[in-house]
């Protein structure tokens, strides 16, 4: 019997074999569970980030379309009121979602700042019915909106939000179509880019700003 047992073990048919099969089965099950968890994590990230960006873009374009339609039908005041009310609604929504969906809140914050800039821009520029009779007044309001955005960028340490603000300063300089306004604003944008690079080490913002300038 001992000789037979020894021969069976040498051929891999001994009592240790079922344990090895069980260990291999457990390893396979654990690998499958890990794959399922990884796939679920990927789907969750795609849903959180991708749908957040898509939803914010749809919301932004929807508000812009509503404003454009109201303005084209002869109600520019209503268009501006609806725009500012929508922007206020976006920021109120970010306040209530700040703990549950931080990434969505960040994207909605960017959309809100862009929306405020667009609404303020249309008070004088790119409209057949300007509500402000002076270009300088509209530019002052645009700069005030950008300063608020820069404040939130520094408060949240967000390079993306600061980069959008610096880009909007450059866009305002070009839209003004006045050398006396364009050159100082371009200088201000460059100064902000250097400031953020020195204090926050945001070199990507510096590179993009220098290219735009």
Tab-separated table of C-alpha atoms in Angstrom:
chain	number	residue	atom	x	y	z
A	1	UNK	CA	0.000	0.000	0.000
A	2	UNK	CA	2.813	2.393	0.834
A	3	UNK	CA	4.456	1.696	-2.544
A	4	UNK	CA	1.145	2.315	-4.366
A	5	UNK	CA	0.586	5.513	-2.435
A	6	UNK	CA	4.072	6.728	-3.292
A	7	UNK	CA	3.509	6.013	-6.991
A	8	UNK	CA	0.197	7.874	-6.996
A	9	UNK	CA	1.775	10.902	-5.353
A	10	UNK	CA	4.629	10.919	-7.841
A	11	UNK	CA	2.077	11.001	-10.671
A	12	UNK	CA	0.205	13.886	-9.045
A	13	UNK	CA	-2.827	11.891	-7.983
A	14	UNK	CA	-2.266	12.006	-4.216
A	15	UNK	CA	-4.330	13.568	-1.488
A	16	UNK	CA	-2.639	16.930	-1.903
A	17	UNK	CA	-4.183	17.392	-5.324
A	18	UNK	CA	-7.774	18.259	-4.289
A	19	UNK	CA	-6.433	20.985	-2.020
A	20	UNK	CA	-4.480	22.417	-4.905
A	21	UNK	CA	-7.610	22.394	-7.059
A	22	UNK	CA	-9.515	24.179	-4.314
A	23	UNK	CA	-6.753	26.784	-3.955
A	24	UNK	CA	-6.695	27.327	-7.710
A	25	UNK	CA	-10.486	27.726	-7.747
A	26	UNK	CA	-10.363	30.242	-4.929
A	27	UNK	CA	-7.650	32.228	-6.735
A	28	UNK	CA	-9.725	32.252	-9.904
A	29	UNK	CA	-12.812	33.415	-8.019
A	30	UNK	CA	-10.864	36.209	-6.333
A	31	UNK	CA	-9.463	37.351	-9.694
A	32	UNK	CA	-12.964	37.436	-11.189
A	33	UNK	CA	-14.226	39.451	-8.224
A	34	UNK	CA	-11.355	41.924	-8.641
A	35	UNK	CA	-12.162	42.303	-12.342
A	36	UNK	CA	-15.816	42.964	-11.540
A	37	UNK	CA	-14.856	45.578	-8.949
A	38	UNK	CA	-12.465	47.270	-11.403
A	39	UNK	CA	-15.108	47.378	-14.125
A	40	UNK	CA	-17.625	48.864	-11.694
A	41	UNK	CA	-15.087	51.503	-10.623
A	42	UNK	CA	-14.375	52.432	-14.249
A	43	UNK	CA	-18.084	52.727	-15.037
A	44	UNK	CA	-18.585	54.859	-11.933
A	45	UNK	CA	-15.766	57.229	-12.928
A	46	UNK	CA	-17.015	57.488	-16.504
A	47	UNK	CA	-20.500	58.233	-15.255
A	48	UNK	CA	-19.324	60.787	-12.708
A	49	UNK	CA	-16.874	62.675	-14.920
A	50	UNK	CA	-18.238	62.167	-18.430
A	51	UNK	CA	-21.890	62.750	-17.650
A	52	UNK	CA	-21.011	65.729	-15.466
A	53	UNK	CA	-19.212	67.449	-18.353
A	54	UNK	CA	-21.939	66.499	-20.828
A	55	UNK	CA	-24.735	67.664	-18.548
A	56	UNK	CA	-23.006	70.973	-17.852
A	57	UNK	CA	-22.492	71.628	-21.566
A	58	UNK	CA	-26.128	70.819	-22.340
A	59	UNK	CA	-27.259	73.108	-19.510
A	60	UNK	CA	-24.973	75.918	-20.672
A	61	UNK	CA	-26.066	75.739	-24.307
A	62	UNK	CA	-29.698	75.472	-23.267
A	63	UNK	CA	-29.504	78.688	-21.249
A	64	UNK	CA	-27.632	80.462	-24.055
A	65	UNK	CA	-30.275	79.354	-26.562
A	66	UNK	CA	-33.058	80.601	-24.289
A	67	UNK	CA	-31.342	83.973	-23.940
A	68	UNK	CA	-30.701	84.269	-27.669
A	69	UNK	CA	-34.305	83.428	-28.471
A	70	UNK	CA	-35.639	85.991	-25.979
A	71	UNK	CA	-33.304	88.674	-27.292
A	72	UNK	CA	-34.125	87.968	-30.942
A	73	UNK	CA	-37.852	88.305	-30.265
A	74	UNK	CA	-37.324	91.804	-28.907
A	75	UNK	CA	-36.937	91.174	-25.170
A	76	UNK	CA	-33.274	91.866	-24.349
A	77	UNK	CA	-34.052	92.772	-20.723
A	78	UNK	CA	-35.872	89.480	-20.235
A	79	UNK	CA	-32.953	87.621	-21.808
A	80	UNK	CA	-30.476	89.168	-19.363
A	81	UNK	CA	-32.746	88.567	-16.379
A	82	UNK	CA	-33.238	84.933	-17.346
A	83	UNK	CA	-29.500	84.521	-17.840
A	84	UNK	CA	-28.517	85.958	-14.466
A	85	UNK	CA	-31.312	84.025	-12.747
A	86	UNK	CA	-30.084	80.809	-14.373
A	87	UNK	CA	-26.504	81.525	-13.276
A	88	UNK	CA	-27.733	82.146	-9.730
A	89	UNK	CA	-29.617	78.850	-9.877
A	90	UNK	CA	-26.443	77.045	-10.950
A	91	UNK	CA	-24.489	78.434	-7.998
A	92	UNK	CA	-27.318	77.572	-5.594
A	93	UNK	CA	-27.288	74.033	-6.966
A	94	UNK	CA	-23.532	73.772	-6.393
A	95	UNK	CA	-24.047	74.784	-2.767
A	96	UNK	CA	-26.420	71.892	-2.108
A	97	UNK	CA	-24.343	69.345	-4.057
A	98	UNK	CA	-20.928	70.364	-2.709
A	99	UNK	CA	-20.583	67.347	-0.384
A	100	UNK	CA	-22.221	64.632	-2.458
A	101	UNK	CA	-20.828	65.364	-5.938
A	102	UNK	CA	-17.640	67.466	-5.671
A	103	UNK	CA	-16.543	66.946	-9.268
A	104	UNK	CA	-19.955	67.873	-10.648
A	105	UNK	CA	-19.949	70.955	-8.426
A	106	UNK	CA	-16.564	71.974	-9.841
A	107	UNK	CA	-17.820	71.672	-13.428
A	108	UNK	CA	-21.048	73.524	-12.641
A	109	UNK	CA	-18.991	76.292	-11.025
A	110	UNK	CA	-17.008	76.715	-14.244
A	111	UNK	CA	-20.244	76.757	-16.246
A	112	UNK	CA	-21.710	79.387	-13.929
A	113	UNK	CA	-18.719	81.710	-14.312
A	114	UNK	CA	-18.715	81.309	-18.096
A	115	UNK	CA	-22.446	81.993	-18.160
A	116	UNK	CA	-22.066	85.196	-16.151
A	117	UNK	CA	-19.298	86.355	-18.485
A	118	UNK	CA	-21.416	85.641	-21.568
A	119	UNK	CA	-24.486	87.412	-20.162
A	120	UNK	CA	-22.447	90.455	-19.170
A	121	UNK	CA	-20.730	90.489	-22.545
A	122	UNK	CA	-24.077	90.686	-24.325
A	123	UNK	CA	-25.048	93.803	-22.411
A	124	UNK	CA	-23.134	95.744	-25.065
A	125	UNK	CA	-21.305	93.409	-27.471
A	126	UNK	CA	-22.722	90.999	-30.070
A	127	UNK	CA	-26.314	92.141	-29.775
A	128	UNK	CA	-28.653	94.279	-31.816
A	129	UNK	CA	-30.215	95.717	-28.660
A	130	UNK	CA	-27.439	96.686	-26.205
A	131	UNK	CA	-28.672	97.426	-22.705
A	132	UNK	CA	-25.592	99.452	-21.810
A	133	UNK	CA	-24.842	102.516	-23.937
A	134	UNK	CA	-21.144	102.609	-22.998
A	135	UNK	CA	-18.575	100.012	-23.925
A	136	UNK	CA	-16.340	100.942	-20.996
A	137	UNK	CA	-19.120	100.185	-18.508
A	138	UNK	CA	-19.588	96.708	-19.933
A	139	UNK	CA	-15.836	96.052	-19.857
A	140	UNK	CA	-15.748	97.146	-16.210
A	141	UNK	CA	-18.524	94.664	-15.391
A	142	UNK	CA	-16.691	91.919	-17.293
A	143	UNK	CA	-13.520	92.579	-15.321
A	144	UNK	CA	-15.495	92.504	-12.069
A	145	UNK	CA	-16.876	89.064	-12.998
A	146	UNK	CA	-13.358	87.854	-13.853
A	147	UNK	CA	-11.968	89.143	-10.550
A	148	UNK	CA	-14.627	87.144	-8.685
A	149	UNK	CA	-13.634	84.078	-10.696
A	150	UNK	CA	-9.959	84.637	-9.840
A	151	UNK	CA	-10.888	84.883	-6.165
A	152	UNK	CA	-12.619	81.491	-6.288
A	153	UNK	CA	-9.694	80.030	-8.235
A	154	UNK	CA	-7.245	81.055	-5.504
A	155	UNK	CA	-9.618	79.945	-2.772
A	156	UNK	CA	-10.041	76.488	-4.326
A	157	UNK	CA	-6.435	76.292	-5.618
A	158	UNK	CA	-7.812	75.495	-9.065
A	159	UNK	CA	-5.388	75.977	-11.943
A	160	UNK	CA	-8.129	75.305	-14.489
A	161	UNK	CA	-10.433	77.978	-13.080
A	162	UNK	CA	-7.574	80.477	-12.937
A	163	UNK	CA	-6.566	79.611	-16.502
A	164	UNK	CA	-10.095	80.247	-17.744
A	165	UNK	CA	-10.120	83.605	-15.947
A	166	UNK	CA	-6.806	84.671	-17.501
A	167	UNK	CA	-8.072	83.536	-20.910
A	168	UNK	CA	-11.208	85.634	-20.430
A	169	UNK	CA	-9.060	88.676	-19.633
A	170	UNK	CA	-7.248	88.205	-22.937
A	171	UNK	CA	-10.571	87.659	-24.740
A	172	UNK	CA	-11.934	90.869	-23.226
A	173	UNK	CA	-8.844	92.741	-24.386
A	174	UNK	CA	-9.383	91.545	-27.954
A	175	UNK	CA	-13.137	92.121	-27.951
A	176	UNK	CA	-12.745	95.703	-26.715
A	177	UNK	CA	-11.139	96.604	-30.069
A	178	UNK	CA	-9.374	99.558	-28.504
A	179	UNK	CA	-5.612	99.849	-28.137
A	180	UNK	CA	-5.949	101.838	-24.919
A	181	UNK	CA	-7.856	98.949	-23.355
A	182	UNK	CA	-6.225	95.994	-25.098
A	183	UNK	CA	-2.611	96.624	-24.095
A	184	UNK	CA	-3.267	97.177	-20.350
A	185	UNK	CA	-5.463	94.069	-20.175
A	186	UNK	CA	-2.861	91.943	-21.953
A	187	UNK	CA	-0.306	93.192	-19.423
A	188	UNK	CA	-2.644	92.357	-16.542
A	189	UNK	CA	-3.148	88.827	-17.909
A	190	UNK	CA	0.627	88.296	-18.105
A	191	UNK	CA	1.072	89.615	-14.555
A	192	UNK	CA	-1.575	87.220	-13.232
A	193	UNK	CA	0.086	84.305	-15.027
A	194	UNK	CA	3.451	85.156	-13.450
A	195	UNK	CA	1.817	85.600	-10.052
A	196	UNK	CA	0.197	82.181	-10.175
A	197	UNK	CA	3.436	80.595	-11.325
A	198	UNK	CA	5.400	82.196	-8.489
A	199	UNK	CA	2.962	81.447	-5.654
A	200	UNK	CA	1.218	78.276	-6.867
A	201	UNK	CA	3.765	76.831	-9.325
A	202	UNK	CA	1.114	76.623	-12.074
A	203	UNK	CA	3.541	76.350	-14.968
A	204	UNK	CA	0.940	75.040	-17.411
A	205	UNK	CA	-1.098	78.202	-16.902
A	206	UNK	CA	2.026	80.281	-17.491
A	207	UNK	CA	2.848	78.495	-20.748
A	208	UNK	CA	-0.695	78.804	-22.118
A	209	UNK	CA	-0.924	82.450	-21.091
A	210	UNK	CA	2.377	83.347	-22.742
A	211	UNK	CA	1.254	81.629	-25.941
A	212	UNK	CA	-2.053	83.532	-25.935
A	213	UNK	CA	-0.389	86.821	-25.104
